C-alpha positions as CSV (number, residue, x, y, z in Angstrom):
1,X,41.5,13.1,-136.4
2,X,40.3,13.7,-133.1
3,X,40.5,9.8,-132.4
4,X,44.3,9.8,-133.0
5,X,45.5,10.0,-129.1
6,X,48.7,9.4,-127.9
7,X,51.2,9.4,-125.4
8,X,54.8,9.9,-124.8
9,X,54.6,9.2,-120.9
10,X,52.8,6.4,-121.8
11,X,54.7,4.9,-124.2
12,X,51.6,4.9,-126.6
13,X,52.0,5.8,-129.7
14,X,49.8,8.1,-131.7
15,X,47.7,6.1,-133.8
16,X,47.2,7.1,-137.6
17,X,44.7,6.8,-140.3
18,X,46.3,4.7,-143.2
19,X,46.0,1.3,-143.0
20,X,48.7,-1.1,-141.2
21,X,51.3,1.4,-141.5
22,X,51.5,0.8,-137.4
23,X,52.6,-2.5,-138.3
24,X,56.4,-2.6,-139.6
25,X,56.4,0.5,-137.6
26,X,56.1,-1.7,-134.7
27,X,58.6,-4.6,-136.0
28,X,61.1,-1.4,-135.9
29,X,60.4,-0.4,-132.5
30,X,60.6,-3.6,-131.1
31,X,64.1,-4.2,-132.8
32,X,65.1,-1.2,-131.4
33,X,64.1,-2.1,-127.6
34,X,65.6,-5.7,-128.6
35,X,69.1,-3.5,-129.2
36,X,68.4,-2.0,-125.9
37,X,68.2,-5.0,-124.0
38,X,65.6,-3.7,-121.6
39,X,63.3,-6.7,-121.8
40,X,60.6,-5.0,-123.1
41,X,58.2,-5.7,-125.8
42,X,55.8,-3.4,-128.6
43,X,52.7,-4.7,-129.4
44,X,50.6,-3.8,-132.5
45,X,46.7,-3.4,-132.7
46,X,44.7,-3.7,-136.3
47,X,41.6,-5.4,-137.7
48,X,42.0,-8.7,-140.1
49,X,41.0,-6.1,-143.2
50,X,44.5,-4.7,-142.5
51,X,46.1,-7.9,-142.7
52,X,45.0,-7.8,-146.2
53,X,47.7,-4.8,-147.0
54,X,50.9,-5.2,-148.4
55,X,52.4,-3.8,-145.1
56,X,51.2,-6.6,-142.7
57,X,53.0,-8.9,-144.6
58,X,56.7,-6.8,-144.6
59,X,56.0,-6.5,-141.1
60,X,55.6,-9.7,-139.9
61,X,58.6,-11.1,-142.2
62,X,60.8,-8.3,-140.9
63,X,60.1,-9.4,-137.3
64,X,60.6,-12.8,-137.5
65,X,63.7,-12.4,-139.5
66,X,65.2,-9.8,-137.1
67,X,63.8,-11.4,-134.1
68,X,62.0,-8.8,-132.9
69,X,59.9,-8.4,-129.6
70,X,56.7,-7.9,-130.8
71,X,53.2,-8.7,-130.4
72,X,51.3,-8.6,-133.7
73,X,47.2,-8.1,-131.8
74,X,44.8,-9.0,-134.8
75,X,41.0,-8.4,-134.2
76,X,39.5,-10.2,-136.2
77,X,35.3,-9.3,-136.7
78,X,34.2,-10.4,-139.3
79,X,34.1,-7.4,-141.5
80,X,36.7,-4.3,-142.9
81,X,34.4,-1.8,-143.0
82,X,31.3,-3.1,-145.2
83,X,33.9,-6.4,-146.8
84,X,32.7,-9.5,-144.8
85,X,35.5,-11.8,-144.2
86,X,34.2,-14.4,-146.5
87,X,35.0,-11.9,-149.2
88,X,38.9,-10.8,-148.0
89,X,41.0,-14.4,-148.1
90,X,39.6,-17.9,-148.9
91,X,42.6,-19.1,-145.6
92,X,41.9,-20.0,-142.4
93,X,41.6,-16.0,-141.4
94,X,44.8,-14.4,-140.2
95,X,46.4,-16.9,-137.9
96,X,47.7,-19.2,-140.1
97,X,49.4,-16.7,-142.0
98,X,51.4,-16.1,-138.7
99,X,52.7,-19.8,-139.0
100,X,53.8,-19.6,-142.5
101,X,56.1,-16.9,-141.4
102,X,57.5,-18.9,-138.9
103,X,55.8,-17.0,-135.9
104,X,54.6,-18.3,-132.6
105,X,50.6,-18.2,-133.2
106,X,47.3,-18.3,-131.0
107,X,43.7,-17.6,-131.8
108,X,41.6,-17.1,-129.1
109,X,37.9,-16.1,-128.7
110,X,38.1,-12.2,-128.4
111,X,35.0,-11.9,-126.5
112,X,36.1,-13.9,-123.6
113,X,38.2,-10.8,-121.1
114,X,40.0,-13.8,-119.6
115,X,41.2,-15.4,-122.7
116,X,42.2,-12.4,-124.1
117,X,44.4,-11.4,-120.9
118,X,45.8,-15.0,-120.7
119,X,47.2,-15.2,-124.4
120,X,48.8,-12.0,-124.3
121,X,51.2,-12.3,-121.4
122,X,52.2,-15.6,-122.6
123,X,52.9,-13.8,-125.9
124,X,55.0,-11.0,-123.8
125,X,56.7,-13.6,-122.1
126,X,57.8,-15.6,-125.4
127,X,58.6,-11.6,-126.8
128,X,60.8,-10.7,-124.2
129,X,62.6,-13.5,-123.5
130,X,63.1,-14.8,-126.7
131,X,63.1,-12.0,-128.6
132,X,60.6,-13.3,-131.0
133,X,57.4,-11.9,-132.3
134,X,54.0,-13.5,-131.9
135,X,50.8,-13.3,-133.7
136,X,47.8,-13.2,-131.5
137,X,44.0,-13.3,-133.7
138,X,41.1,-12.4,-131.2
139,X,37.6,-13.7,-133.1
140,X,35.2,-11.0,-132.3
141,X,32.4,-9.4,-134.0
142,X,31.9,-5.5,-134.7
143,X,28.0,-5.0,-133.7
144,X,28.3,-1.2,-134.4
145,X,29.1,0.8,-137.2
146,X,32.6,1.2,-138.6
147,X,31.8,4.9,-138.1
148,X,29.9,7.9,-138.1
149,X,29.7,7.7,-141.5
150,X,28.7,4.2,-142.1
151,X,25.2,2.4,-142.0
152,X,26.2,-1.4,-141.7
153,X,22.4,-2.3,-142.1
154,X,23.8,-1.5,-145.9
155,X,25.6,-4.7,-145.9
156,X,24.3,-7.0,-142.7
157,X,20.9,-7.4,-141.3
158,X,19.9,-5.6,-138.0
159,X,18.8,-9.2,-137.0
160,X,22.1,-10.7,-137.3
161,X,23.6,-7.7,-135.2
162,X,21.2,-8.8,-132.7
163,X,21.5,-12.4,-132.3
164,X,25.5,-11.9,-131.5
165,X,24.8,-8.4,-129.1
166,X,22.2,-11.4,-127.1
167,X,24.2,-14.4,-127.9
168,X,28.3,-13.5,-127.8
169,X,28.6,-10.2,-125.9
170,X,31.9,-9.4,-123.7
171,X,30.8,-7.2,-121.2
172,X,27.6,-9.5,-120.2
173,X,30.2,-12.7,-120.3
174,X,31.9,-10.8,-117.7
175,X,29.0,-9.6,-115.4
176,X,27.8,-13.0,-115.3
177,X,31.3,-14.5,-114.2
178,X,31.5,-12.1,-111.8
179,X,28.0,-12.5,-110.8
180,X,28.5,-16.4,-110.1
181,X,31.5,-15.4,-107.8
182,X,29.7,-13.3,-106.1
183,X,31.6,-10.1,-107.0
184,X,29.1,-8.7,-108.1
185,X,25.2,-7.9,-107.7
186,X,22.5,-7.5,-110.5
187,X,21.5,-3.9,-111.2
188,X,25.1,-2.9,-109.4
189,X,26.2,-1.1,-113.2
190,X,23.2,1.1,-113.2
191,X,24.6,3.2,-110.4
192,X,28.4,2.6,-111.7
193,X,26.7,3.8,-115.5
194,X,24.7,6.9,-114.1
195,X,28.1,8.1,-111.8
196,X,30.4,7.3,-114.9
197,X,27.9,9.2,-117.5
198,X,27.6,12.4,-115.0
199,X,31.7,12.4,-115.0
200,X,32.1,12.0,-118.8
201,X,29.4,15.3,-119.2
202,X,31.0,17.1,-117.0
203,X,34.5,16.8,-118.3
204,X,32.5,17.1,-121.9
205,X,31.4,20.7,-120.6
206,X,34.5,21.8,-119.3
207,X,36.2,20.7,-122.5
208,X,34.2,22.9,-125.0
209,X,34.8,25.8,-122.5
210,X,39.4,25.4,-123.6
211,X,40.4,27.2,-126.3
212,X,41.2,25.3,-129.4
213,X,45.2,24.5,-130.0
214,X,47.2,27.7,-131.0
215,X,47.0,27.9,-134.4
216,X,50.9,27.5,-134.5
217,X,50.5,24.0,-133.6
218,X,50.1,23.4,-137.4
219,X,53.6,23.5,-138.0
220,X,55.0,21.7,-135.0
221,X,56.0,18.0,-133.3
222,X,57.5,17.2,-137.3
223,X,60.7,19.0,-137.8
224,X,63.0,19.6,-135.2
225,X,63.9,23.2,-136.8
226,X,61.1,24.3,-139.6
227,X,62.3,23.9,-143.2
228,X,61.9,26.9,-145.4
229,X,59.0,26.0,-146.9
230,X,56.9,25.5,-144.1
231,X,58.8,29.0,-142.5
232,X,57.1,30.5,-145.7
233,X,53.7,28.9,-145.7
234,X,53.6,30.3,-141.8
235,X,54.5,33.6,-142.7
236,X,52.0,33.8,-145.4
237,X,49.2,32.1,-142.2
238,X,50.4,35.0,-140.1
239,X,49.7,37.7,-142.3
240,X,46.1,36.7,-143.4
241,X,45.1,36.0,-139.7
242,X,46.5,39.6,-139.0
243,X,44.6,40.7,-141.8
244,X,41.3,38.7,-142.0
245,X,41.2,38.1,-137.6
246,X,37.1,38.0,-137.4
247,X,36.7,36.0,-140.3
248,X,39.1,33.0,-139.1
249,X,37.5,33.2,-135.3
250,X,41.4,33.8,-134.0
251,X,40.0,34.6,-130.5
252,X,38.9,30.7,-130.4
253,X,42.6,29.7,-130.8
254,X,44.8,29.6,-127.7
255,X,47.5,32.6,-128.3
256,X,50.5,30.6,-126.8
């Protein structure tokens, strides 16, 4: 999906669609840059509707049982996809699950930038040197759609969506705390907003003006030398695009 971004230089890794695979993925890297002995750390983002898979829960056992540097980052808010929490665990949400695996555990109020900032690099600090995993739960709420493709006024009123964007919302918590310093003036985002909006269109624009991917990508970044199949299946890709050029658009594709 075109949300999926990643990065080697960045140590980021590419995110995926199924749910909480990331997780005992995560346990595993961090045991691995325990065995390094590099004091560093992995830390592992996903919503409390994730906690509910089977996957969460080898995770988390795996890392405290290995001792692995790793911070488990649970958003909670308040609903997986259309399921409100109420309606995914009777528990007191995802934190205490944390302790009954033995984990170091915080919950803090996810809308608050400082809070947020403050738990986590305790939680590195306990990661790295102690090489132990901790569960972090953020409580947040989700005030847009899941996606494109859902219409959470299905399953929540517009008025409740409303009262938290007014009453709870992160980015006003922080203009006001920065306003009470004196870091920072009312009306100062519209120009910061109108600058950043003209930078994102025009990187939009010269974006659709690149060539899509070669269409060889397809069969790259899995295998470090092709197995036969896939050697076939390209083969078989190569001669229709020779064959049919107009009608699969090759001239969109980059050639190299």
């Amino acid at each position: 999906m075109p949300i999926h971004y990643g990065s080697k230089a960045h140590h980021f890794q590419t995110i995926s669609s199924p749910l909480a695979t990331q997780i005992p993925q995560a346990a595993g890297a961090a045991y691995a840059l325990r065995r390094e002995g590099n004091k560093q750390c992995a830390i592992c983002y996903f919503g409390e509707g994730a906690a509910s898979e089977g996957d969460f829960h080898a995770g988390l056992n795996m890392a405290a049982t290995l001792g692995c540097p790793v911070i488990f980052y649970c958003r909670n808010n308040g609903y997986a996809i259309s399921t409100p929490a109420v309606e995914q665990y009777r528990g007191d949400g995802i934190a205490s699950r944390g302790i009954g695996y033995g984990i170091d555990t915080i919950r803090v109020d996810g809308n608050d930038t400082w809070a947020v900032y403050a738990a986590t690099k305790a939680a590195r600090a306990i990661a790295v040197e102690q090489n132990k995993p901790v569960l972090i739960e953020a409580m947040t709420y989700r005030v847009s759609h899941h996606s494109t493709s859902d219409d959470s006024s299905a399953y929540r009123s517009k008025k409740e969506v409303e009262d938290w964007s007014k009453r709870d919302n992160p980015v006003a918590r922080m203009r006001a705390w920065l306003e009470h310093r004196g870091w920072w003036a009312h009306g100062d985002d519209a120009d910061i907003s109108k600058s950043a909006k003209a930078e994102v269109l025009a990187a939009f624009a010269a974006a659709e003006k690149l060539k899509k991917p070669a269409v060889r990508s397809l069969f790259e970044d899995v295998y470090d030398e092709l197995p036969p199949n896939l050697q076939r299946e390209k083969a078989q890709m190569d001669e229709l695009l020779k064959k049919y050029p107009d009608y699969y658009q090759i001239n969109d594709y980059a050639r190299s």
